[in-house]
CSV table of C-alpha atoms in Angstrom, one decimal:
chain,number,residue,atom,x,y,z
A,1,UNK,CA,0.0,0.0,0.0
A,2,UNK,CA,1.3,3.5,-0.9
A,3,UNK,CA,1.6,5.6,2.1
A,4,UNK,CA,2.7,9.2,2.6
A,5,UNK,CA,4.5,9.6,5.8
A,6,UNK,CA,5.1,13.1,7.2
A,7,UNK,CA,7.8,12.0,9.5
A,8,UNK,CA,9.4,8.8,8.4
A,9,UNK,CA,11.2,6.1,10.3
A,10,UNK,CA,14.6,4.8,9.0
A,11,UNK,CA,14.4,2.6,5.9
A,12,UNK,CA,14.2,-1.1,6.5
A,13,UNK,CA,15.9,-3.8,4.3
A,14,UNK,CA,13.9,-4.8,1.2
A,15,UNK,CA,11.6,-7.8,1.9
A,16,UNK,CA,12.4,-11.3,0.6
A,17,UNK,CA,10.5,-11.7,-2.5
A,18,UNK,CA,9.5,-15.3,-2.0
A,19,UNK,CA,7.9,-14.9,1.4
A,20,UNK,CA,4.6,-13.2,2.3
A,21,UNK,CA,6.0,-10.1,4.0
A,22,UNK,CA,2.6,-8.5,4.7
A,23,UNK,CA,2.1,-7.8,8.3
A,24,UNK,CA,-1.1,-8.7,10.2
A,25,UNK,CA,-4.3,-8.3,8.3
A,26,UNK,CA,-6.0,-5.0,8.8
A,27,UNK,CA,-9.7,-5.2,9.6
A,28,UNK,CA,-12.1,-2.2,9.1
A,29,UNK,CA,-13.5,-2.4,12.6
A,30,UNK,CA,-14.8,0.6,14.5
A,31,UNK,CA,-14.1,0.5,18.3
A,32,UNK,CA,-14.1,3.3,20.9
A,33,UNK,CA,-10.6,4.2,21.7
A,34,UNK,CA,-9.1,6.6,24.3
A,35,UNK,CA,-5.4,7.5,23.6
A,36,UNK,CA,-2.5,9.4,25.1
A,37,UNK,CA,0.4,9.9,22.7
A,38,UNK,CA,3.6,11.2,24.3
A,39,UNK,CA,4.8,13.3,21.4
A,40,UNK,CA,8.1,15.1,22.0
A,41,UNK,CA,6.1,18.4,21.8
A,42,UNK,CA,3.9,17.3,24.6
A,43,UNK,CA,1.2,14.7,25.4
A,44,UNK,CA,-1.8,14.5,23.1
A,45,UNK,CA,-4.9,12.9,24.5
A,46,UNK,CA,-8.3,12.2,23.1
A,47,UNK,CA,-11.2,9.9,22.5
A,48,UNK,CA,-12.3,8.7,19.1
A,49,UNK,CA,-13.0,5.5,17.2
A,50,UNK,CA,-10.7,3.2,15.3
A,51,UNK,CA,-10.7,3.2,11.5
A,52,UNK,CA,-9.0,-0.2,11.3
A,53,UNK,CA,-7.2,-2.7,13.5
A,54,UNK,CA,-5.0,-5.7,13.3
A,55,UNK,CA,-3.4,-8.0,15.8
A,56,UNK,CA,-0.3,-5.8,15.9
A,57,UNK,CA,-1.8,-2.3,15.8
A,58,UNK,CA,-4.7,0.1,15.5
A,59,UNK,CA,-5.4,3.0,13.2
A,60,UNK,CA,-7.5,6.1,13.9
A,61,UNK,CA,-7.7,9.8,13.1
A,62,UNK,CA,-6.5,12.6,15.3
A,63,UNK,CA,-6.3,16.4,14.9
A,64,UNK,CA,-2.5,17.0,14.8
A,65,UNK,CA,0.6,15.3,13.5
A,66,UNK,CA,2.7,13.2,15.9
A,67,UNK,CA,6.2,12.0,15.7
A,68,UNK,CA,6.7,8.4,14.7
A,69,UNK,CA,8.0,6.2,17.5
A,70,UNK,CA,6.3,8.3,20.1
A,71,UNK,CA,5.1,6.1,23.0
A,72,UNK,CA,1.4,5.9,23.6
A,73,UNK,CA,-1.2,4.4,25.9
A,74,UNK,CA,-4.6,3.1,24.6
A,75,UNK,CA,-7.9,2.0,26.1
A,76,UNK,CA,-10.0,0.0,23.6
A,77,UNK,CA,-13.6,-1.1,24.3
A,78,UNK,CA,-14.6,-4.3,22.6
A,79,UNK,CA,-18.3,-4.9,21.7
A,80,UNK,CA,-20.3,-6.5,24.5
A,81,UNK,CA,-17.7,-5.5,27.0
A,82,UNK,CA,-17.9,-2.7,29.5
A,83,UNK,CA,-14.3,-2.9,30.8
A,84,UNK,CA,-11.8,-1.4,28.4
A,85,UNK,CA,-8.6,-3.2,27.4
A,86,UNK,CA,-5.4,-1.3,28.2
A,87,UNK,CA,-2.4,-1.3,25.9
A,88,UNK,CA,0.9,0.4,25.4
A,89,UNK,CA,2.6,1.0,22.0
A,90,UNK,CA,4.3,3.4,19.7
A,91,UNK,CA,3.3,5.5,16.8
A,92,UNK,CA,4.3,3.5,13.7
A,93,UNK,CA,3.4,6.2,11.1
A,94,UNK,CA,1.1,9.2,10.6
A,95,UNK,CA,-0.1,11.1,7.5
A,96,UNK,CA,-2.2,14.1,6.9
A,97,UNK,CA,-5.7,13.7,5.4
A,98,UNK,CA,-6.6,17.0,3.7
A,99,UNK,CA,-10.1,18.3,4.0
A,100,UNK,CA,-11.9,20.5,1.5
A,101,UNK,CA,-10.1,23.6,2.8
A,102,UNK,CA,-6.3,23.5,2.5
A,103,UNK,CA,-6.1,25.0,6.0
A,104,UNK,CA,-7.9,22.1,7.6
A,105,UNK,CA,-6.9,18.5,7.9
A,106,UNK,CA,-6.9,15.4,10.0
A,107,UNK,CA,-4.1,13.0,10.7
A,108,UNK,CA,-4.4,9.3,10.3
A,109,UNK,CA,-2.1,7.5,12.7
A,110,UNK,CA,-1.1,3.9,13.0
A,111,UNK,CA,-0.1,2.7,16.4
A,112,UNK,CA,1.9,-0.5,16.9
A,113,UNK,CA,0.8,-2.3,20.0
A,114,UNK,CA,3.5,-3.7,22.3
A,115,UNK,CA,3.2,-7.5,22.3
A,116,UNK,CA,3.8,-9.2,25.6
A,117,UNK,CA,6.4,-12.0,25.6
A,118,UNK,CA,3.7,-14.4,26.9
A,119,UNK,CA,0.4,-13.4,25.4
A,120,UNK,CA,-1.6,-15.5,28.0
A,121,UNK,CA,-0.1,-13.6,30.9
A,122,UNK,CA,-1.5,-10.4,29.6
A,123,UNK,CA,-5.3,-10.7,29.8
A,124,UNK,CA,-6.0,-7.5,27.7
A,125,UNK,CA,-3.8,-8.8,24.9
A,126,UNK,CA,-5.2,-12.3,25.0
A,127,UNK,CA,-8.8,-10.9,24.9
A,128,UNK,CA,-7.8,-8.7,22.0
A,129,UNK,CA,-6.1,-11.6,20.3
A,130,UNK,CA,-9.3,-13.6,20.4
A,131,UNK,CA,-11.3,-10.7,19.2
A,132,UNK,CA,-9.1,-10.2,16.2
A,133,UNK,CA,-9.1,-13.9,15.4
A,134,UNK,CA,-12.9,-13.9,15.6
A,135,UNK,CA,-13.2,-10.9,13.3
A,136,UNK,CA,-10.9,-12.7,10.8
A,137,UNK,CA,-13.1,-15.8,10.9
A,138,UNK,CA,-16.3,-13.8,10.5
A,139,UNK,CA,-14.8,-11.9,7.6
A,140,UNK,CA,-13.4,-14.8,5.7
A,141,UNK,CA,-15.2,-17.9,6.9
A,142,UNK,CA,-18.4,-16.6,8.2
B,1,UNK,CA,10.4,-26.9,0.7
B,2,UNK,CA,8.1,-29.9,0.9
B,3,UNK,CA,6.6,-29.8,-2.6
B,4,UNK,CA,4.8,-32.9,-3.9
B,5,UNK,CA,5.4,-34.1,-7.4
B,6,UNK,CA,1.9,-35.5,-7.8
B,7,UNK,CA,1.1,-33.6,-10.9
B,8,UNK,CA,2.4,-30.7,-12.9
B,9,UNK,CA,1.7,-27.4,-11.3
B,10,UNK,CA,-1.1,-25.6,-13.1
B,11,UNK,CA,0.8,-22.4,-12.7
B,12,UNK,CA,4.4,-22.8,-11.7
B,13,UNK,CA,5.1,-19.1,-11.5
B,14,UNK,CA,2.3,-18.6,-9.0
B,15,UNK,CA,3.8,-21.2,-6.8
B,16,UNK,CA,7.3,-19.7,-6.7
B,17,UNK,CA,5.8,-16.3,-6.1
B,18,UNK,CA,3.2,-17.5,-3.8
B,19,UNK,CA,4.4,-15.4,-0.9
B,20,UNK,CA,4.5,-12.1,-2.6
B,21,UNK,CA,1.2,-12.4,-4.4
B,22,UNK,CA,-1.0,-9.6,-3.3
B,23,UNK,CA,-4.0,-11.9,-3.6
B,24,UNK,CA,-7.0,-11.7,-1.3
B,25,UNK,CA,-7.4,-14.3,1.4
B,26,UNK,CA,-10.4,-16.0,-0.4
B,27,UNK,CA,-8.3,-16.2,-3.6
B,28,UNK,CA,-5.4,-17.7,-1.7
B,29,UNK,CA,-7.6,-20.3,0.0
B,30,UNK,CA,-9.6,-21.2,-3.1
B,31,UNK,CA,-7.1,-23.5,-4.8
B,32,UNK,CA,-6.2,-25.2,-1.4
B,33,UNK,CA,-7.5,-28.7,-0.9
B,34,UNK,CA,-8.0,-29.8,2.7
B,35,UNK,CA,-8.1,-33.6,3.2
B,36,UNK,CA,-6.3,-36.6,4.7
B,37,UNK,CA,-3.3,-38.1,3.1
B,38,UNK,CA,-4.1,-40.7,0.4
B,39,UNK,CA,-0.6,-42.1,-0.4
B,40,UNK,CA,2.7,-42.9,1.3
B,41,UNK,CA,4.2,-40.1,-0.8
B,42,UNK,CA,1.8,-37.6,0.8
B,43,UNK,CA,2.4,-39.0,4.2
B,44,UNK,CA,6.2,-38.7,3.8
B,45,UNK,CA,5.8,-35.1,2.5
B,46,UNK,CA,3.7,-34.2,5.5
B,47,UNK,CA,6.2,-35.8,8.0
B,48,UNK,CA,9.0,-34.0,6.2
B,49,UNK,CA,7.2,-30.7,6.5
B,50,UNK,CA,6.8,-31.3,10.2
B,51,UNK,CA,10.4,-32.3,10.5
B,52,UNK,CA,11.7,-29.3,8.6
B,53,UNK,CA,9.6,-26.8,10.6
B,54,UNK,CA,10.3,-28.4,13.9
B,55,UNK,CA,14.0,-28.5,13.2
B,56,UNK,CA,14.0,-24.8,12.5
B,57,UNK,CA,12.6,-24.3,16.0
B,58,UNK,CA,14.8,-26.9,17.7
B,59,UNK,CA,11.9,-29.2,18.5
B,60,UNK,CA,13.6,-32.2,16.8
B,61,UNK,CA,17.2,-33.4,16.5
B,62,UNK,CA,18.4,-34.0,12.9
B,63,UNK,CA,17.8,-37.5,11.6
B,64,UNK,CA,18.8,-39.2,8.4
B,65,UNK,CA,15.3,-39.7,7.0
B,66,UNK,CA,14.3,-36.1,7.7
B,67,UNK,CA,10.9,-37.3,8.8
B,68,UNK,CA,9.1,-36.7,12.1
B,69,UNK,CA,8.0,-40.3,12.3
B,70,UNK,CA,6.8,-42.3,15.3
B,71,UNK,CA,5.5,-45.8,15.9
B,72,UNK,CA,2.0,-44.3,16.2
B,73,UNK,CA,2.2,-43.7,12.4
B,74,UNK,CA,2.1,-47.4,12.0
B,75,UNK,CA,-1.4,-47.6,13.5
B,76,UNK,CA,-4.1,-47.7,10.9
B,77,UNK,CA,-6.2,-45.3,12.9
B,78,UNK,CA,-3.6,-42.6,12.8
B,79,UNK,CA,-4.7,-40.0,10.4
B,80,UNK,CA,-2.7,-37.2,8.8
B,81,UNK,CA,-4.5,-34.2,7.3
B,82,UNK,CA,-2.9,-31.9,4.7
B,83,UNK,CA,-3.6,-28.5,3.1
B,84,UNK,CA,-2.4,-28.8,-0.5
B,85,UNK,CA,-2.3,-25.8,-2.8
B,86,UNK,CA,-2.8,-26.4,-6.5
B,87,UNK,CA,-2.3,-30.1,-5.9
B,88,UNK,CA,1.4,-29.8,-5.5
B,89,UNK,CA,2.4,-27.5,-2.7
B,90,UNK,CA,2.1,-28.7,0.8
B,91,UNK,CA,1.1,-25.7,3.0
B,92,UNK,CA,0.2,-27.3,6.3
B,93,UNK,CA,-0.4,-30.6,8.1
B,94,UNK,CA,-1.9,-32.0,11.2
B,95,UNK,CA,-2.2,-35.5,12.6
B,96,UNK,CA,-4.7,-37.2,14.9
B,97,UNK,CA,-3.7,-40.3,16.8
B,98,UNK,CA,-6.4,-42.4,18.5
B,99,UNK,CA,-5.8,-43.9,21.9
B,100,UNK,CA,-4.6,-47.5,21.8
B,101,UNK,CA,-2.4,-49.9,23.7
B,102,UNK,CA,0.5,-47.8,22.4
B,103,UNK,CA,-1.0,-44.9,24.4
B,104,UNK,CA,-0.6,-41.4,23.0
B,105,UNK,CA,2.6,-39.5,22.3
B,106,UNK,CA,1.8,-37.0,25.0
B,107,UNK,CA,1.5,-39.9,27.6
B,108,UNK,CA,5.3,-39.4,27.8
B,109,UNK,CA,4.7,-36.5,30.1
B,110,UNK,CA,1.0,-36.2,30.8
B,111,UNK,CA,0.3,-39.9,31.5
B,112,UNK,CA,-1.5,-39.3,34.8
B,113,UNK,CA,-3.7,-36.6,33.4
B,114,UNK,CA,-4.7,-38.8,30.4
B,115,UNK,CA,-5.2,-41.8,32.6
B,116,UNK,CA,-7.7,-39.7,34.7
B,117,UNK,CA,-9.8,-39.3,31.6
B,118,UNK,CA,-9.4,-42.9,30.6
B,119,UNK,CA,-10.7,-44.0,34.0
B,120,UNK,CA,-13.8,-42.0,33.2
B,121,UNK,CA,-14.3,-44.2,30.1
B,122,UNK,CA,-13.4,-41.3,27.8
B,123,UNK,CA,-12.0,-42.3,24.4
B,124,UNK,CA,-9.1,-40.0,23.6
B,125,UNK,CA,-7.6,-38.7,20.4
B,126,UNK,CA,-4.5,-36.5,20.3
B,127,UNK,CA,-4.1,-33.7,17.8
B,128,UNK,CA,-0.4,-33.4,17.1
B,129,UNK,CA,2.3,-32.5,14.6
B,130,UNK,CA,0.7,-29.3,13.4
B,131,UNK,CA,3.0,-27.5,11.0
B,132,UNK,CA,2.6,-24.7,8.6
B,133,UNK,CA,5.1,-24.2,5.8
B,134,UNK,CA,7.1,-21.1,6.7
B,135,UNK,CA,8.6,-21.1,3.3
B,136,UNK,CA,5.3,-19.8,2.1
B,137,UNK,CA,4.3,-17.6,5.1
B,138,UNK,CA,7.4,-16.5,6.8
B,139,UNK,CA,7.6,-16.4,10.6
B,140,UNK,CA,7.1,-12.8,11.3
B,141,UNK,CA,3.5,-12.6,12.2
B,142,UNK,CA,1.8,-14.6,14.9
B,143,UNK,CA,-0.6,-17.2,13.5
B,144,UNK,CA,-3.6,-15.7,15.3
B,145,UNK,CA,-3.1,-12.4,13.4
B,146,UNK,CA,-2.0,-13.6,10.0
B,147,UNK,CA,-5.3,-14.1,8.2
B,148,UNK,CA,-3.9,-16.7,5.8
B,149,UNK,CA,-2.2,-18.7,8.5
B,150,UNK,CA,-5.1,-18.6,10.9
B,151,UNK,CA,-7.7,-19.5,8.3
B,152,UNK,CA,-5.6,-22.2,6.9
B,153,UNK,CA,-5.2,-23.7,10.3
B,154,UNK,CA,-8.9,-23.4,11.1
B,155,UNK,CA,-9.8,-25.0,7.7
B,156,UNK,CA,-7.5,-27.9,8.6
B,157,UNK,CA,-9.1,-28.1,12.0
B,158,UNK,CA,-12.5,-28.2,10.4
B,159,UNK,CA,-11.5,-31.3,8.3
B,160,UNK,CA,-10.1,-32.9,11.5
B,161,UNK,CA,-13.4,-32.1,13.4
B,162,UNK,CA,-15.5,-33.5,10.5
B,163,UNK,CA,-13.3,-36.6,10.6
B,164,UNK,CA,-13.6,-37.0,14.3
B,165,UNK,CA,-17.4,-36.6,14.3
B,166,UNK,CA,-18.1,-38.8,11.3
B,167,UNK,CA,-15.5,-41.5,11.5
B,168,UNK,CA,-14.5,-42.0,15.2
B,169,UNK,CA,-16.1,-42.4,18.6
B,170,UNK,CA,-13.7,-39.9,20.2
B,171,UNK,CA,-14.9,-38.2,23.3
B,172,UNK,CA,-12.0,-35.9,24.0
B,173,UNK,CA,-9.5,-34.2,21.8
B,174,UNK,CA,-6.2,-33.7,23.7
B,175,UNK,CA,-3.2,-31.8,22.7
B,176,UNK,CA,0.3,-31.0,23.9
B,177,UNK,CA,1.9,-27.8,22.6
B,178,UNK,CA,4.6,-25.2,23.3
B,179,UNK,CA,3.2,-22.5,25.6
B,180,UNK,CA,3.8,-19.9,23.0
B,181,UNK,CA,1.0,-21.5,20.9
B,182,UNK,CA,-1.4,-21.7,23.8
B,183,UNK,CA,-3.4,-18.7,22.6
B,184,UNK,CA,-4.6,-20.7,19.6
B,185,UNK,CA,-5.8,-23.5,21.7
B,186,UNK,CA,-7.4,-21.1,24.2
B,187,UNK,CA,-9.2,-19.6,21.2
B,188,UNK,CA,-10.5,-23.0,20.3
B,189,UNK,CA,-11.8,-23.5,23.8
B,190,UNK,CA,-9.5,-26.3,24.8
B,191,UNK,CA,-9.3,-26.4,28.6
B,192,UNK,CA,-6.1,-26.9,30.6
B,193,UNK,CA,-5.3,-30.5,31.2
B,194,UNK,CA,-1.8,-30.3,32.5
B,195,UNK,CA,0.7,-27.7,33.6
B,196,UNK,CA,4.0,-26.7,32.1
B,197,UNK,CA,6.4,-29.6,31.7
B,198,UNK,CA,9.5,-30.2,29.6
B,199,UNK,CA,8.8,-32.6,26.8
B,200,UNK,CA,11.5,-34.9,25.5
B,201,UNK,CA,9.3,-35.5,22.5
B,202,UNK,CA,9.8,-31.8,21.6
B,203,UNK,CA,13.6,-32.0,22.2
B,204,UNK,CA,13.2,-30.8,25.8
B,205,UNK,CA,11.1,-27.7,25.0
B,206,UNK,CA,8.4,-26.7,27.4
B,207,UNK,CA,4.8,-28.0,26.9
B,208,UNK,CA,1.3,-27.5,28.1
B,209,UNK,CA,-1.6,-30.0,27.8
B,210,UNK,CA,-5.2,-29.2,27.0
B,211,UNK,CA,-8.4,-31.1,26.2
B,212,UNK,CA,-11.6,-30.5,24.4
B,213,UNK,CA,-14.9,-32.3,25.1
B,214,UNK,CA,-16.0,-33.0,21.6
B,215,UNK,CA,-19.7,-33.4,22.5
B,216,UNK,CA,-19.7,-29.9,24.0
B,217,UNK,CA,-18.4,-28.2,20.9
B,218,UNK,CA,-21.8,-28.3,19.3
B,219,UNK,CA,-23.0,-25.7,21.8
B,220,UNK,CA,-19.9,-23.6,21.1
B,221,UNK,CA,-21.2,-23.2,17.6
B,222,UNK,CA,-24.0,-20.9,18.9
B,223,UNK,CA,-21.6,-18.3,20.1
B,224,UNK,CA,-18.1,-19.0,18.8
B,225,UNK,CA,-17.2,-18.0,15.3
B,226,UNK,CA,-14.7,-20.8,14.7
B,227,UNK,CA,-17.2,-23.5,15.9
B,228,UNK,CA,-20.0,-21.9,13.9
B,229,UNK,CA,-17.7,-22.5,10.9
B,230,UNK,CA,-16.8,-26.0,12.0
B,231,UNK,CA,-20.5,-26.9,12.4
B,232,UNK,CA,-21.6,-25.1,9.3
B,233,UNK,CA,-22.0,-28.2,7.2
B,234,UNK,CA,-22.9,-31.7,8.4
B,235,UNK,CA,-19.8,-33.9,7.9
B,236,UNK,CA,-20.0,-37.0,5.8
B,237,UNK,CA,-17.6,-40.0,6.1
B,238,UNK,CA,-17.5,-40.2,2.3
B,239,UNK,CA,-14.5,-37.8,1.8
B,240,UNK,CA,-12.5,-39.8,4.3
B,241,UNK,CA,-13.1,-43.2,2.6
B,242,UNK,CA,-10.1,-42.7,0.3
B,243,UNK,CA,-7.4,-42.8,2.9
B,244,UNK,CA,-3.9,-44.2,3.1
B,245,UNK,CA,-3.7,-47.8,4.4
B,246,UNK,CA,0.0,-48.8,4.8
B,247,UNK,CA,1.0,-52.0,3.0
B,248,UNK,CA,3.3,-54.6,4.6
B,249,UNK,CA,6.1,-53.2,2.4
B,250,UNK,CA,5.4,-49.7,3.6
B,251,UNK,CA,5.6,-50.8,7.3
B,252,UNK,CA,8.9,-52.6,6.6
B,253,UNK,CA,10.4,-49.7,4.7
B,254,UNK,CA,9.3,-46.9,7.1
B,255,UNK,CA,9.5,-48.6,10.5
B,256,UNK,CA,12.2,-51.3,10.0
B,257,UNK,CA,14.6,-50.2,7.3
B,258,UNK,CA,14.4,-46.5,7.5
B,259,UNK,CA,13.8,-45.9,11.2
B,260,UNK,CA,14.2,-49.1,13.3
B,261,UNK,CA,11.1,-48.0,15.2
B,262,UNK,CA,9.4,-51.5,15.0
B,263,UNK,CA,12.5,-53.5,16.0
B,264,UNK,CA,12.8,-51.1,19.0
B,265,UNK,CA,9.2,-51.5,20.0
B,266,UNK,CA,8.1,-53.6,22.9
B,267,UNK,CA,6.7,-57.1,22.3
B,268,UNK,CA,3.3,-55.8,23.4
B,269,UNK,CA,3.5,-52.9,20.9
B,270,UNK,CA,4.5,-55.2,18.1
B,271,UNK,CA,1.7,-57.6,19.1
B,272,UNK,CA,-0.9,-54.8,19.0
B,273,UNK,CA,0.3,-53.6,15.6
B,274,UNK,CA,0.2,-57.2,14.3
B,275,UNK,CA,-3.4,-57.4,15.5
B,276,UNK,CA,-4.2,-54.3,13.5
B,277,UNK,CA,-3.0,-56.0,10.3
B,278,UNK,CA,-4.1,-59.6,10.6
B,279,UNK,CA,-3.2,-60.5,7.1
B,280,UNK,CA,0.4,-59.2,7.3
B,281,UNK,CA,3.3,-61.5,8.2
B,282,UNK,CA,5.1,-59.5,10.9
B,283,UNK,CA,8.0,-61.9,10.9
B,284,UNK,CA,8.8,-61.0,7.4
B,285,UNK,CA,8.2,-57.3,8.1
B,286,UNK,CA,10.6,-57.5,11.0
B,287,UNK,CA,13.2,-59.7,9.3
B,288,UNK,CA,16.8,-58.5,9.2
B,289,UNK,CA,17.8,-57.0,5.9
């Protein structure tokens, strides 16, 4: 996928051609999310909804650019659950989404979730893992 | 890479470029056939895939045959399932072993736990030797998040469940796996059977044991997406009729000449195997070269 990154991370080696290098499948799932991004210019907090998610990260829109690799904290609320799931992670990328007026824009961010060494010992992550797997099954085998 | 030479590939280029194809998940799965092995060649390809993948992770020590073969494969009820893309490329495999006088492979470390179920009159089957071909998928993304890996695994499990429900009287599915794969078995609602132990059968790596009451899985289908898929179509034994039945020559070549598993077996094990193949002359099978 072509992606315009305002602040880019260092280039990575080219992928091996004979192996599926795509990362986890992104699912167009909308979930309430509360975030705190520790940008070098200061913390950015807010509540919005996800535009997509995968097992390794979530994407949503915010109002201002943030620096890639900024640490962040997230609270995600899954359907049929009242208690939110808590995660930490980092900004993987961000890009401006222009509006009709050149002066106004939103920013789409992709946050990479920190994966615990033992998924089962991290209840939030295990719950999230099952949710993503269920969404994959519903989407492709349902 | 375990590639079968059963027929000419329909599209050789698509096989070599499988990984980088930007095809959709349904398009990827469409040419994949999920079934049990039907020939010794397919069985050996499946066991070689397991061996290759387990060797990469240190779960096996190198052996000359490059097969992850055990005496349980000599049992006629042992069933190996495969996912075969375009009839030539082996993507994944899984084996189920029915309880017998040979016991189950995981009896090696979870014997007490399994005996507890046996004492309740439960008929056990072990799901084992699950392997996905990392030459096709890489190892970067956890199976639960990689759509192709997850769906391939679940499709393979569906064939296994269809088989268990239509061709066996199994009460419980049991499994023994590395703790890092536990999330998959949790997702499939397997319940803990035994705590963390070190498994010589996996080259000393840690293991956990879990079980699934097969009769209860029908109710899972009302709320669990994977079980809704497993129970989506009533299984028929017909697709399982064409299965591999090892000949006396196969037994001798695999378990005497190539591996020495039969000569190393106990008299009781040999006697049970002989009873499974009443028309075979086990003296000839076991004869020195």
